[in-house]
Amino acid sequence: MIRRAAYTLVLLFCAHDAFGASPPPADGGRSFHVRDYGAVPDGKTPSGAAIRAAIRAAMAAAETADASVEVVLEAGTYLVRHENPRGYCFPIYQAANLTVRGAGETTKIVITDPAAGGFLLGVCRQVTIADLAVDYDPVPFCQGTIQAVDVEGGSFDLKVEEGYPTPDAQNFADAHQTHGKWGMIIDPGTRRIRPGTPDHIMTPRWELCEGRVWRFFTANEHHRRNLAHMQVGDAYVHLARGHGSAVLAQGCDGIRIDNLTVHASPGLAVGLVGNRGEIVVRGLQVRFAPDTARLLTTNADGVHCQQNRDGPMIEDCLFEGMADDAINIYAPPNVLREIRAPNQWLVSSGCIILPGDRLQVLDPQTGRVRGEVRAVAGTVEQRTFLLTLDKPVEGAVAGEDHRAADTLYNLDACGAGFRIRRNHMRGNRRYGCLLRAGGGLVEDNIFEDTTGAGVVLTNEPDWPEGPMPWGITIRGNRFLRGGTCLGYADSPQGAALSVRATRLGHRLAEVEAIHDVIIENNEFQDRAGTVLFLGGASKVVVNNNRMIAAAGAELRRNGPAIRIECSSRVSLSDNVVSDPRAGTTAAVEIAPNVAQGERGIRISGLDTTLGAQTHAIDDRRAAP
């Protein structure tokens, strides 16, 4: 995961006017070819300044003529750098009706500073990045082979492979603290985290041994113990997670990312923060650079969506080899600092709040949603917001931070209404889709060998991020294998598809807070543990899904195919569970805290093929 981007209070409350209706672009658009400004796509000539000059000329023409403009990059390789340290190569602010377009993957932008970002789009209107590839040289990570392991001492030696940077480079020292300095044990044959190993090892400190051999030291006792899973000869990649992304759009009205290929990034492939209007990511390819033996693509998420006012449409994309989630949708909270009157609250500035916004009030101690209010008005007060609400909320608690106080999640700025269709997520660390929003659709995707879940519907009060999801349909997807690593998949709630309301301490919520979820016509094959987990949910329909595994398929953990806890009004109908493996304990396991009778769960048409000692239904509730 990646920490939230910062916003100034001026932007937060002045954004209301900026989000007004946009005039349609005028006819008569113009093209600006970067070659005319001195860019040379020979893979040798620095061309960043020339491309920036073409972009500035196009923006000026669009402003003067109120016309659509296009910056054209012909086929070839363009070497680029940023103008300022730790900056973006192409900062584009307040552009309108602008397209930056290449000739497809044959147009490659190679960034020569591994800490820099690619395109930064700030407060733009109707901007498109299309038909080009982004790569780094040097890449923002190092990889090599484990030479020695000292579990007791909490260290290991890594020989860095020729052609990759060594960790004395400045971007490794400057990587995020504490979530930017770590690595993974990789199977070089599959270029995926080796099954049975931790999905990350934190190593905030290292020193040179000799030549290209470096000694890395673990962060704490947990990661020291995890070294017991490391072996001499293992392939290992150590990343330097930084601030830069291949593309980052902030505060824009109308964004399109079409047919972009990203081979590497110090952070995200695509970041979408605080945008509104049409938000489309189509044909994004986050994948290994051809003709390389790289063990990593991006150091963070594929598409990271934070506090967007319209749900993103993410379609026909490929995600592989990333150090984090393929797709992540959420909003940060506003912490309730002071209750000045029943309908007048002072809150922190974590998320944009505009007049009329709906706010979900969460008690993080229990995971219960106390209610929903609407912001009638708001003013800035010493880096906080003083809100006037349409009604009071009974029992609300104020405090200093997200652990002591109630938190507010903006339902109108969380990416609700998202559409995720026909994407392929394979071999990335953690999740395929991490969804903390509502009113969304996940349809016809493939989730292949994700170390954690393929899809997670949850809130995360410890991080903190939210809101509590609602009204999501997950339909027609294929979940292939996965869950073989230690970490996000080996807990009792780890599953290929997880619906889990949480409270502080990463514990299951005490109430049924996630609601109105449809899970239908999906296929799950050879999962290394539980297939479907439902916890803290109500009004969930699980219909016509196939959960199958071959007798010889890998299974490290014992457990049921479907586990249900602390839930009600769950309907399971016409599902197939075919899993003869010895580790499968039941087709459906119902925990004691599930509501009794049909108020809790209704099961019909369950078709099972299981081992001789395996229950079709393991109902652990006490007899009524």
Short mmCIF file of N, CA, C and O in Angstrom, two decimals, residues 3-105:
data_model
loop_
_atom_site.label_atom_id
_atom_site.label_comp_id
_atom_site.label_asym_id
_atom_site.label_seq_id
_atom_site.Cartn_x
_atom_site.Cartn_y
_atom_site.Cartn_z
N ARG A 3 1.01 5.48 1.17
CA ARG A 3 0.39 6.49 2.00
C ARG A 3 -0.32 7.53 1.15
O ARG A 3 0.00 7.75 -0.01
N ARG A 4 -1.26 8.24 1.79
CA ARG A 4 -2.10 9.16 1.06
C ARG A 4 -1.32 10.39 0.59
O ARG A 4 -0.41 10.87 1.26
N ALA A 5 -1.70 10.91 -0.56
CA ALA A 5 -1.10 12.14 -1.05
C ALA A 5 -1.58 13.33 -0.22
O ALA A 5 -2.68 13.32 0.33
N ALA A 6 -0.75 14.34 -0.11
CA ALA A 6 -1.09 15.50 0.70
C ALA A 6 -1.89 16.50 -0.13
O ALA A 6 -1.67 16.68 -1.31
N TYR A 7 -2.81 17.18 0.52
CA TYR A 7 -3.58 18.26 -0.10
C TYR A 7 -3.52 19.48 0.80
O TYR A 7 -3.52 19.36 2.02
N THR A 8 -3.48 20.65 0.19
CA THR A 8 -3.55 21.86 0.99
C THR A 8 -5.01 22.18 1.26
O THR A 8 -5.90 21.84 0.51
N LEU A 9 -5.23 22.91 2.36
CA LEU A 9 -6.60 23.28 2.70
C LEU A 9 -7.19 24.22 1.65
O LEU A 9 -8.39 24.19 1.39
N VAL A 10 -6.35 25.04 1.03
CA VAL A 10 -6.86 25.93 -0.01
C VAL A 10 -7.46 25.12 -1.15
O VAL A 10 -8.56 25.40 -1.63
N LEU A 11 -6.74 24.07 -1.59
CA LEU A 11 -7.25 23.23 -2.66
C LEU A 11 -8.54 22.55 -2.23
O LEU A 11 -9.50 22.49 -2.99
N LEU A 12 -8.58 22.08 -0.99
CA LEU A 12 -9.74 21.31 -0.55
C LEU A 12 -11.02 22.12 -0.65
O LEU A 12 -12.03 21.62 -1.14
N PHE A 13 -11.00 23.35 -0.18
CA PHE A 13 -12.25 24.08 -0.14
C PHE A 13 -12.44 25.05 -1.30
O PHE A 13 -13.53 25.53 -1.53
N CYS A 14 -11.40 25.31 -2.07
CA CYS A 14 -11.58 26.10 -3.30
C CYS A 14 -11.93 25.21 -4.46
O CYS A 14 -12.30 25.69 -5.53
N ALA A 15 -11.78 23.89 -4.28
CA ALA A 15 -12.04 22.96 -5.38
C ALA A 15 -13.50 22.97 -5.79
O ALA A 15 -13.84 22.55 -6.89
N HIS A 16 -14.38 23.47 -4.94
CA HIS A 16 -15.80 23.42 -5.25
C HIS A 16 -16.10 24.16 -6.55
O HIS A 16 -16.82 23.68 -7.43
N ASP A 17 -15.53 25.36 -6.71
CA ASP A 17 -15.75 26.12 -7.94
C ASP A 17 -15.05 25.47 -9.12
O ASP A 17 -15.55 25.48 -10.24
N ALA A 18 -13.87 24.90 -8.89
CA ALA A 18 -13.13 24.28 -9.98
C ALA A 18 -13.85 23.08 -10.55
O ALA A 18 -13.61 22.68 -11.69
N PHE A 19 -14.75 22.49 -9.75
CA PHE A 19 -15.46 21.29 -10.19
C PHE A 19 -16.75 21.63 -10.93
O PHE A 19 -17.63 20.80 -11.06
N GLY A 20 -16.89 22.85 -11.42
CA GLY A 20 -18.09 23.20 -12.16
C GLY A 20 -18.12 22.57 -13.54
O GLY A 20 -17.18 21.91 -13.97
N ALA A 21 -19.19 22.78 -14.26
CA ALA A 21 -19.34 22.17 -15.58
C ALA A 21 -18.28 22.69 -16.54
O ALA A 21 -17.92 23.86 -16.53
N SER A 22 -17.75 21.80 -17.38
CA SER A 22 -16.70 22.15 -18.33
C SER A 22 -17.31 22.38 -19.71
O SER A 22 -18.14 21.60 -20.16
N PRO A 23 -16.90 23.46 -20.40
CA PRO A 23 -17.42 23.68 -21.76
C PRO A 23 -16.87 22.63 -22.71
O PRO A 23 -15.76 22.14 -22.53
N PRO A 24 -17.62 22.25 -23.72
CA PRO A 24 -17.12 21.26 -24.68
C PRO A 24 -15.99 21.85 -25.49
O PRO A 24 -15.94 23.05 -25.75
N PRO A 25 -15.01 21.03 -25.87
CA PRO A 25 -13.90 21.54 -26.68
C PRO A 25 -14.39 21.99 -28.05
O PRO A 25 -15.29 21.41 -28.64
N ALA A 26 -13.74 23.02 -28.55
CA ALA A 26 -14.09 23.51 -29.89
C ALA A 26 -13.48 22.63 -30.95
O ALA A 26 -12.56 21.87 -30.70
N ASP A 27 -14.00 22.72 -32.19
CA ASP A 27 -13.44 21.96 -33.31
C ASP A 27 -12.11 22.57 -33.74
O ASP A 27 -11.75 23.67 -33.35
N GLY A 28 -11.42 21.85 -34.60
CA GLY A 28 -10.19 22.39 -35.16
C GLY A 28 -8.97 22.17 -34.32
O GLY A 28 -8.14 23.07 -34.17
N GLY A 29 -8.84 20.96 -33.71
CA GLY A 29 -7.68 20.65 -32.90
C GLY A 29 -6.40 20.63 -33.72
O GLY A 29 -6.41 20.43 -34.93
N ARG A 30 -5.27 20.83 -33.05
CA ARG A 30 -3.96 20.87 -33.69
C ARG A 30 -3.05 19.80 -33.10
O ARG A 30 -3.22 19.37 -31.96
N SER A 31 -2.05 19.40 -33.87
CA SER A 31 -1.05 18.44 -33.44
C SER A 31 0.30 19.12 -33.31
O SER A 31 0.68 19.95 -34.17
N PHE A 32 1.03 18.77 -32.27
CA PHE A 32 2.36 19.30 -32.02
C PHE A 32 3.32 18.11 -31.92
O PHE A 32 3.21 17.30 -31.00
N HIS A 33 4.23 17.99 -32.87
CA HIS A 33 5.15 16.87 -32.93
C HIS A 33 6.41 17.20 -32.14
O HIS A 33 7.05 18.24 -32.37
N VAL A 34 6.78 16.33 -31.23
CA VAL A 34 7.93 16.61 -30.37
C VAL A 34 9.23 16.71 -31.17
O VAL A 34 10.17 17.40 -30.75
N ARG A 35 9.28 16.07 -32.34
CA ARG A 35 10.49 16.17 -33.16
C ARG A 35 10.75 17.61 -33.59
O ARG A 35 11.91 18.02 -33.79
N ASP A 36 9.68 18.40 -33.74
CA ASP A 36 9.82 19.79 -34.16
C ASP A 36 10.40 20.66 -33.05
O ASP A 36 10.77 21.82 -33.30
N TYR A 37 10.48 20.13 -31.85
CA TYR A 37 11.02 20.87 -30.71
C TYR A 37 12.36 20.30 -30.25
O TYR A 37 12.88 20.68 -29.21
N GLY A 38 12.91 19.38 -31.07
CA GLY A 38 14.25 18.87 -30.80
C GLY A 38 14.32 17.49 -30.19
O GLY A 38 15.43 17.01 -29.89
N ALA A 39 13.21 16.80 -29.98
CA ALA A 39 13.24 15.45 -29.42
C ALA A 39 13.76 14.47 -30.47
O ALA A 39 13.34 14.52 -31.63
N VAL A 40 14.66 13.59 -30.05
CA VAL A 40 15.24 12.60 -30.95
C VAL A 40 15.04 11.20 -30.35
O VAL A 40 15.62 10.88 -29.32
N PRO A 41 14.24 10.35 -30.98
CA PRO A 41 13.93 9.04 -30.40
C PRO A 41 14.97 7.98 -30.76
O PRO A 41 14.65 6.93 -31.30
N ASP A 42 16.24 8.26 -30.44
CA ASP A 42 17.31 7.33 -30.78
C ASP A 42 17.84 6.56 -29.58
O ASP A 42 18.80 5.80 -29.70
N GLY A 43 17.22 6.75 -28.40
CA GLY A 43 17.68 6.06 -27.21
C GLY A 43 18.98 6.60 -26.67
O GLY A 43 19.54 6.02 -25.73
N LYS A 44 19.46 7.72 -27.19
CA LYS A 44 20.74 8.28 -26.76
C LYS A 44 20.63 9.76 -26.40
O LYS A 44 21.29 10.24 -25.48
N THR A 45 19.80 10.48 -27.13
CA THR A 45 19.72 11.93 -26.99
C THR A 45 18.73 12.31 -25.90
O THR A 45 17.56 11.93 -25.96
N PRO A 46 19.16 13.08 -24.88
CA PRO A 46 18.19 13.54 -23.87
C PRO A 46 17.10 14.38 -24.53
O PRO A 46 17.39 15.36 -25.22
N SER A 47 15.84 14.00 -24.30
CA SER A 47 14.73 14.64 -25.01
C SER A 47 13.66 15.19 -24.08
O SER A 47 12.61 15.64 -24.56
N GLY A 48 13.90 15.17 -22.79
CA GLY A 48 12.89 15.64 -21.85
C GLY A 48 12.52 17.09 -22.07
O GLY A 48 11.33 17.44 -22.10
N ALA A 49 13.52 17.96 -22.22
CA ALA A 49 13.24 19.39 -22.40
C ALA A 49 12.44 19.65 -23.68
O ALA A 49 11.54 20.49 -23.71
N ALA A 50 12.75 18.92 -24.74
CA ALA A 50 12.04 19.10 -26.00
C ALA A 50 10.58 18.68 -25.88
O ALA A 50 9.68 19.37 -26.40
N ILE A 51 10.33 17.58 -25.22
CA ILE A 51 8.94 17.12 -25.05
C ILE A 51 8.17 18.10 -24.18
O ILE A 51 7.00 18.42 -24.46
N ARG A 52 8.81 18.60 -23.14
CA ARG A 52 8.14 19.60 -22.29
C ARG A 52 7.81 20.85 -23.10
O ARG A 52 6.74 21.46 -22.91
N ALA A 53 8.71 21.25 -23.98
CA ALA A 53 8.45 22.44 -24.81
C ALA A 53 7.26 22.21 -25.73
O ALA A 53 6.42 23.11 -25.92
N ALA A 54 7.14 21.01 -26.29
CA ALA A 54 5.99 20.71 -27.14
C ALA A 54 4.69 20.72 -26.34
O ALA A 54 3.66 21.22 -26.83
N ILE A 55 4.74 20.20 -25.13
CA ILE A 55 3.54 20.20 -24.28
C ILE A 55 3.14 21.64 -23.94
O ILE A 55 1.95 22.00 -23.98
N ARG A 56 4.12 22.48 -23.59
CA ARG A 56 3.79 23.87 -23.26
C ARG A 56 3.19 24.60 -24.46
O ARG A 56 2.24 25.38 -24.32
N ALA A 57 3.73 24.34 -25.64
CA ALA A 57 3.19 24.99 -26.84
C ALA A 57 1.76 24.54 -27.11
O ALA A 57 0.89 25.35 -27.47
N ALA A 58 1.50 23.25 -26.92
CA ALA A 58 0.15 22.74 -27.14
C ALA A 58 -0.83 23.33 -26.13
O ALA A 58 -1.95 23.72 -26.49
N MET A 59 -0.42 23.42 -24.87
CA MET A 59 -1.30 23.99 -23.84
C MET A 59 -1.62 25.45 -24.14
O MET A 59 -2.76 25.89 -23.98
N ALA A 60 -0.62 26.19 -24.61
CA ALA A 60 -0.85 27.60 -24.93
C ALA A 60 -1.82 27.74 -26.10
O ALA A 60 -2.70 28.61 -26.10
N ALA A 61 -1.67 26.87 -27.09
CA ALA A 61 -2.57 26.92 -28.25
C ALA A 61 -3.99 26.57 -27.84
O ALA A 61 -4.96 27.19 -28.31
N ALA A 62 -4.15 25.59 -26.96
CA ALA A 62 -5.49 25.21 -26.51
C ALA A 62 -6.15 26.33 -25.74
O ALA A 62 -7.35 26.59 -25.88
N GLU A 63 -5.36 27.03 -24.92
CA GLU A 63 -5.90 28.12 -24.13
C GLU A 63 -6.32 29.29 -25.01
O GLU A 63 -7.36 29.92 -24.78
N THR A 64 -5.53 29.55 -26.04
CA THR A 64 -5.81 30.68 -26.93
C THR A 64 -7.02 30.43 -27.81
O THR A 64 -7.90 31.28 -27.98
N ALA A 65 -7.09 29.21 -28.38
CA ALA A 65 -8.13 28.92 -29.37
C ALA A 65 -9.29 28.12 -28.79
O ALA A 65 -10.25 27.84 -29.51
N ASP A 66 -9.20 27.75 -27.53
CA ASP A 66 -10.22 26.90 -26.91
C ASP A 66 -10.48 25.66 -27.77
O ASP A 66 -11.62 25.29 -28.05
N ALA A 67 -9.39 25.02 -28.22
CA ALA A 67 -9.49 23.87 -29.12
C ALA A 67 -8.77 22.68 -28.49
O ALA A 67 -7.91 22.84 -27.62
N SER A 68 -9.10 21.49 -28.96
CA SER A 68 -8.38 20.31 -28.52
C SER A 68 -7.02 20.27 -29.21
O SER A 68 -6.87 20.69 -30.36
N VAL A 69 -6.01 19.79 -28.47
CA VAL A 69 -4.65 19.73 -29.00
C VAL A 69 -4.06 18.36 -28.69
O VAL A 69 -4.47 17.68 -27.75
N GLU A 70 -3.06 17.98 -29.50
CA GLU A 70 -2.43 16.68 -29.34
C GLU A 70 -0.92 16.83 -29.47
O GLU A 70 -0.44 17.44 -30.43
N VAL A 71 -0.20 16.27 -28.50
CA VAL A 71 1.25 16.21 -28.57
C VAL A 71 1.62 14.82 -29.08
O VAL A 71 1.21 13.82 -28.48
N VAL A 72 2.37 14.75 -30.17
CA VAL A 72 2.64 13.49 -30.85
C VAL A 72 4.09 13.09 -30.65
O VAL A 72 5.01 13.87 -30.95
N LEU A 73 4.29 11.87 -30.17
CA LEU A 73 5.61 11.28 -30.05
C LEU A 73 5.71 10.14 -31.07
O LEU A 73 4.97 9.16 -30.96
N GLU A 74 6.60 10.28 -32.03
CA GLU A 74 6.76 9.23 -33.03
C GLU A 74 7.42 8.01 -32.40
O GLU A 74 7.92 8.05 -31.28
N ALA A 75 7.44 6.92 -33.13
CA ALA A 75 8.03 5.69 -32.64
C ALA A 75 9.52 5.90 -32.35
O ALA A 75 10.19 6.71 -32.99
N GLY A 76 10.01 5.16 -31.36
CA GLY A 76 11.40 5.26 -30.96
C GLY A 76 11.52 5.36 -29.46
O GLY A 76 10.52 5.32 -28.73
N THR A 77 12.75 5.50 -28.97
CA THR A 77 13.03 5.55 -27.53
C THR A 77 13.53 6.94 -27.17
O THR A 77 14.52 7.43 -27.72
N TYR A 78 12.83 7.57 -26.20
CA TYR A 78 13.16 8.92 -25.76
C TYR A 78 13.75 8.85 -24.35
O TYR A 78 13.08 8.38 -23.41
N LEU A 79 14.98 9.31 -24.18
CA LEU A 79 15.57 9.41 -22.85
C LEU A 79 15.14 10.73 -22.23
O LEU A 79 15.27 11.80 -22.85
N VAL A 80 14.64 10.67 -20.97
CA VAL A 80 14.14 11.89 -20.33
C VAL A 80 14.57 11.93 -18.87
O VAL A 80 14.80 10.90 -18.24
N ARG A 81 14.68 13.16 -18.36
CA ARG A 81 14.90 13.41 -16.93
C ARG A 81 13.95 14.52 -16.51
O ARG A 81 13.39 15.25 -17.33
N HIS A 82 13.80 14.68 -15.20
CA HIS A 82 12.99 15.75 -14.66
C HIS A 82 13.81 17.04 -14.62
O HIS A 82 15.05 17.03 -14.77
N GLU A 83 13.13 18.16 -14.38
CA GLU A 83 13.82 19.44 -14.24
C GLU A 83 14.27 19.69 -12.82
O GLU A 83 15.28 20.37 -12.59
N ASN A 84 13.55 19.14 -11.84
CA ASN A 84 13.84 19.38 -10.43
C ASN A 84 14.04 18.06 -9.71
O ASN A 84 13.41 17.06 -10.04
N PRO A 85 14.92 18.02 -8.70
CA PRO A 85 15.15 16.77 -7.96
C PRO A 85 13.85 16.22 -7.40
O PRO A 85 13.00 16.95 -6.89
N ARG A 86 13.70 14.90 -7.52
CA ARG A 86 12.52 14.18 -7.01
C ARG A 86 11.23 14.68 -7.64
O ARG A 86 10.16 14.52 -7.08
N GLY A 87 11.34 15.28 -8.82
CA GLY A 87 10.16 15.79 -9.48
C GLY A 87 9.62 14.84 -10.52
O GLY A 87 9.98 13.66 -10.58
N TYR A 88 8.74 15.37 -11.36
CA TYR A 88 8.17 14.62 -12.47
C TYR A 88 8.78 15.12 -13.77
O TYR A 88 9.05 16.32 -13.93
N CYS A 89 8.97 14.22 -14.69
CA CYS A 89 9.55 14.60 -15.97
C CYS A 89 8.63 15.53 -16.76
O CYS A 89 9.09 16.44 -17.45
N PHE A 90 7.32 15.29 -16.63
CA PHE A 90 6.36 16.08 -17.40
C PHE A 90 5.25 16.60 -16.48
O PHE A 90 4.16 16.02 -16.41
N PRO A 91 5.52 17.69 -15.76
CA PRO A 91 4.46 18.29 -14.92
C PRO A 91 3.52 19.11 -15.79
O PRO A 91 3.94 20.02 -16.50
N ILE A 92 2.24 18.76 -15.76
CA ILE A 92 1.24 19.41 -16.61
C ILE A 92 0.13 19.94 -15.69
O ILE A 92 -0.61 19.16 -15.10
N TYR A 93 0.04 21.26 -15.58
CA TYR A 93 -0.92 21.88 -14.68
C TYR A 93 -1.94 22.70 -15.47
O TYR A 93 -1.58 23.45 -16.38
N GLN A 94 -3.20 22.54 -15.11
CA GLN A 94 -4.31 23.34 -15.64
C GLN A 94 -4.40 23.27 -17.16
O GLN A 94 -4.81 24.23 -17.82
N ALA A 95 -4.05 22.13 -17.71
CA ALA A 95 -4.22 21.92 -19.15
C ALA A 95 -5.68 21.57 -19.43
O ALA A 95 -6.38 21.03 -18.57
N ALA A 96 -6.12 21.85 -20.65
CA ALA A 96 -7.49 21.51 -21.06
C ALA A 96 -7.47 20.92 -22.46
O ALA A 96 -6.74 21.40 -23.34
N ASN A 97 -8.26 19.87 -22.65
CA ASN A 97 -8.45 19.25 -23.97
C ASN A 97 -7.11 18.85 -24.61
O ASN A 97 -6.87 19.10 -25.78
N LEU A 98 -6.27 18.24 -23.80
CA LEU A 98 -4.92 17.88 -24.23
C LEU A 98 -4.77 16.36 -24.30
O LEU A 98 -5.19 15.65 -23.39
N THR A 99 -4.16 15.87 -25.38
CA THR A 99 -3.80 14.46 -25.51
C THR A 99 -2.30 14.37 -25.78
O THR A 99 -1.77 15.10 -26.63
N VAL A 100 -1.62 13.50 -25.02
CA VAL A 100 -0.23 13.16 -25.30
C VAL A 100 -0.25 11.74 -25.85
O VAL A 100 -0.65 10.81 -25.14
N ARG A 101 0.17 11.57 -27.12
CA ARG A 101 -0.02 10.30 -27.78
C ARG A 101 1.26 9.84 -28.48
O ARG A 101 1.94 10.61 -29.15
N GLY A 102 1.55 8.55 -28.32
CA GLY A 102 2.64 7.94 -29.05
C GLY A 102 2.12 7.10 -30.19
O GLY A 102 0.96 7.22 -30.61
N ALA A 103 2.97 6.20 -30.67
CA ALA A 103 2.59 5.31 -31.77
C ALA A 103 2.38 3.88 -31.28
O ALA A 103 2.47 2.93 -32.06
N GLY A 104 2.09 3.73 -29.99
CA GLY A 104 1.94 2.40 -29.40
C GLY A 104 3.19 2.04 -28.60
O GLY A 104 3.98 2.91 -28.20
N GLU A 105 3.40 0.75 -28.36
CA GLU A 105 4.54 0.32 -27.56
C GLU A 105 5.87 0.65 -28.21
O GLU A 105 6.92 0.63 -27.56
#
